[in-house]
Amino acid sequence: LLRAVASEIPEEADDSGCVGRSYDCFRRGGVNDYWENSKSMLTKEAAMGPATRVLLSVLKSIEFVLFLEQAFGIPHLIPDPMLIGSGVHNTVPGGFLKLHVDFNYNEPMRMHRRGNA
């Protein structure tokens, strides 16, 4: 499954470090260039390939969520159906994402965010 997912993710980037038309992009020399650049992300499931959608369904399954709850001792986890801050992320050669802390509140769901897988 992981090989199939990898084959669905574009590797070629344009001059600004962006891949694919469906991807949002943090461009080279952009506003967030200190924290990240040449990083693209796809958060719309409908634009993802079939293998990627299968992997997401596994990661959002009750079995995997229960495993995470037990492994980390955090009860009542709920997968984010809108993929706010998650999805497929692709950083091309020369790009980076610095160590950072993500947001901890998911406003559309009005819930605290406890993890990102």
Tab-separated table of C-alpha atoms in Angstrom:
chain	number	residue	atom	x	y	z
A	1	LEU	CA	0.000	0.000	0.000
A	2	LEU	CA	2.771	2.457	0.897
A	3	ARG	CA	4.491	1.971	-2.471
A	4	ALA	CA	1.187	2.688	-4.210
A	5	VAL	CA	0.728	5.845	-2.108
A	6	ALA	CA	4.284	6.971	-2.918
A	7	SER	CA	3.642	6.508	-6.632
A	8	GLU	CA	0.641	8.874	-6.402
A	9	ILE	CA	2.655	11.751	-4.916
A	10	PRO	CA	4.331	14.030	-7.474
A	11	GLU	CA	8.099	14.393	-7.202
A	12	GLU	CA	8.738	17.108	-9.781
A	13	ALA	CA	8.603	20.674	-8.499
A	14	ASP	CA	8.405	23.962	-10.348
A	15	ASP	CA	10.984	26.748	-9.818
A	16	SER	CA	9.249	27.908	-6.625
A	17	GLY	CA	9.402	24.431	-5.058
A	18	CYS	CA	5.724	23.557	-5.607
A	19	VAL	CA	4.353	20.222	-6.829
A	20	GLY	CA	1.006	19.400	-8.451
A	21	ARG	CA	-1.919	21.675	-9.245
A	22	SER	CA	-4.140	20.400	-6.414
A	23	TYR	CA	-1.524	21.107	-3.749
A	24	ASP	CA	-1.274	24.229	-1.595
A	25	CYS	CA	2.342	25.402	-1.481
A	26	PHE	CA	4.768	27.228	0.779
A	27	ARG	CA	6.985	28.705	-1.948
A	28	ARG	CA	10.675	29.502	-1.897
A	29	GLY	CA	11.022	33.095	-0.779
A	30	GLY	CA	7.408	33.182	0.451
A	31	VAL	CA	5.853	34.733	3.541
A	32	ASN	CA	6.618	31.703	5.758
A	33	ASP	CA	10.114	31.196	4.328
A	34	TYR	CA	11.726	31.263	7.780
A	35	TRP	CA	9.682	28.261	8.984
A	36	GLU	CA	9.138	26.328	5.791
A	37	ASN	CA	9.691	26.482	2.074
A	38	SER	CA	9.345	24.281	-0.984
A	39	LYS	CA	6.671	22.339	0.896
A	40	SER	CA	3.392	21.379	-0.720
A	41	MET	CA	0.327	19.924	0.949
A	42	LEU	CA	-2.857	18.286	-0.269
A	43	THR	CA	-5.801	18.374	2.144
A	44	LYS	CA	-8.677	17.571	-0.212
A	45	GLU	CA	-9.352	13.823	-0.140
A	46	ALA	CA	-11.201	13.973	-3.456
A	47	ALA	CA	-7.980	15.133	-5.157
A	48	MET	CA	-5.908	12.280	-3.673
A	49	GLY	CA	-5.157	9.043	-5.446
A	50	PRO	CA	-7.052	5.844	-4.598
A	51	ALA	CA	-4.218	4.280	-2.571
A	52	THR	CA	-3.802	7.472	-0.542
A	53	ARG	CA	-7.527	7.508	0.224
A	54	VAL	CA	-7.314	3.866	1.385
A	55	LEU	CA	-4.395	4.728	3.702
A	56	LEU	CA	-6.337	7.685	5.141
A	57	SER	CA	-9.346	5.449	5.777
A	58	VAL	CA	-7.086	3.043	7.712
A	59	LEU	CA	-5.594	5.913	9.755
A	60	LYS	CA	-9.095	7.215	10.581
A	61	SER	CA	-10.522	3.753	11.328
A	62	ILE	CA	-11.858	2.915	14.790
A	63	GLU	CA	-9.206	0.187	15.123
A	64	PHE	CA	-6.320	2.607	14.543
A	65	VAL	CA	-7.866	5.331	16.697
A	66	LEU	CA	-8.304	2.851	19.572
A	67	PHE	CA	-4.658	1.790	19.116
A	68	LEU	CA	-3.561	5.453	19.389
A	69	GLU	CA	-5.728	5.991	22.471
A	70	GLN	CA	-4.148	3.006	24.187
A	71	ALA	CA	-0.587	3.723	23.015
A	72	PHE	CA	-0.629	7.345	24.187
A	73	GLY	CA	-3.126	7.190	27.033
A	74	ILE	CA	-5.462	9.758	25.460
A	75	PRO	CA	-9.106	8.658	25.587
A	76	HIS	CA	-11.921	9.692	23.228
A	77	LEU	CA	-9.827	10.655	20.176
A	78	ILE	CA	-11.793	11.727	17.098
A	79	PRO	CA	-10.230	11.787	13.609
A	80	ASP	CA	-10.545	15.124	11.815
A	81	PRO	CA	-12.740	14.587	8.736
A	82	MET	CA	-11.612	17.943	7.268
A	83	LEU	CA	-7.863	17.186	7.517
A	84	ILE	CA	-7.136	20.605	9.058
A	85	GLY	CA	-3.324	20.789	9.178
A	86	SER	CA	-2.913	17.236	7.906
A	87	GLY	CA	-3.136	15.333	4.630
A	88	VAL	CA	-0.336	14.667	2.164
A	89	HIS	CA	2.731	16.864	2.697
A	90	ASN	CA	5.654	16.875	0.272
A	91	THR	CA	8.929	18.739	0.808
A	92	VAL	CA	11.153	18.703	-2.266
A	93	PRO	CA	14.990	18.732	-2.234
A	94	GLY	CA	16.233	22.057	-0.895
A	95	GLY	CA	13.001	22.633	1.007
A	96	PHE	CA	12.463	22.377	4.737
A	97	LEU	CA	10.019	22.485	7.611
A	98	LYS	CA	11.613	23.690	10.840
A	99	LEU	CA	10.796	22.214	14.224
A	100	HIS	CA	7.592	23.869	15.383
A	101	VAL	CA	4.448	23.479	17.450
A	102	ASP	CA	1.210	23.152	15.517
A	103	PHE	CA	-2.010	24.837	16.519
A	104	ASN	CA	-3.841	23.094	19.362
A	105	TYR	CA	-7.436	24.044	18.607
A	106	ASN	CA	-9.465	22.953	15.597
A	107	GLU	CA	-11.880	25.859	15.170
A	108	PRO	CA	-14.285	24.238	12.645
A	109	MET	CA	-14.751	21.218	14.942
A	110	ARG	CA	-14.526	23.299	18.151
A	111	MET	CA	-12.214	20.704	19.641
A	112	HIS	CA	-8.699	20.632	21.019
A	113	ARG	CA	-6.182	18.977	18.741
A	114	ARG	CA	-4.201	16.261	20.518
A	115	GLY	CA	-2.109	14.800	17.688
A	116	ASN	CA	-1.400	14.728	13.994
A	117	ALA	CA	-0.789	11.445	12.157
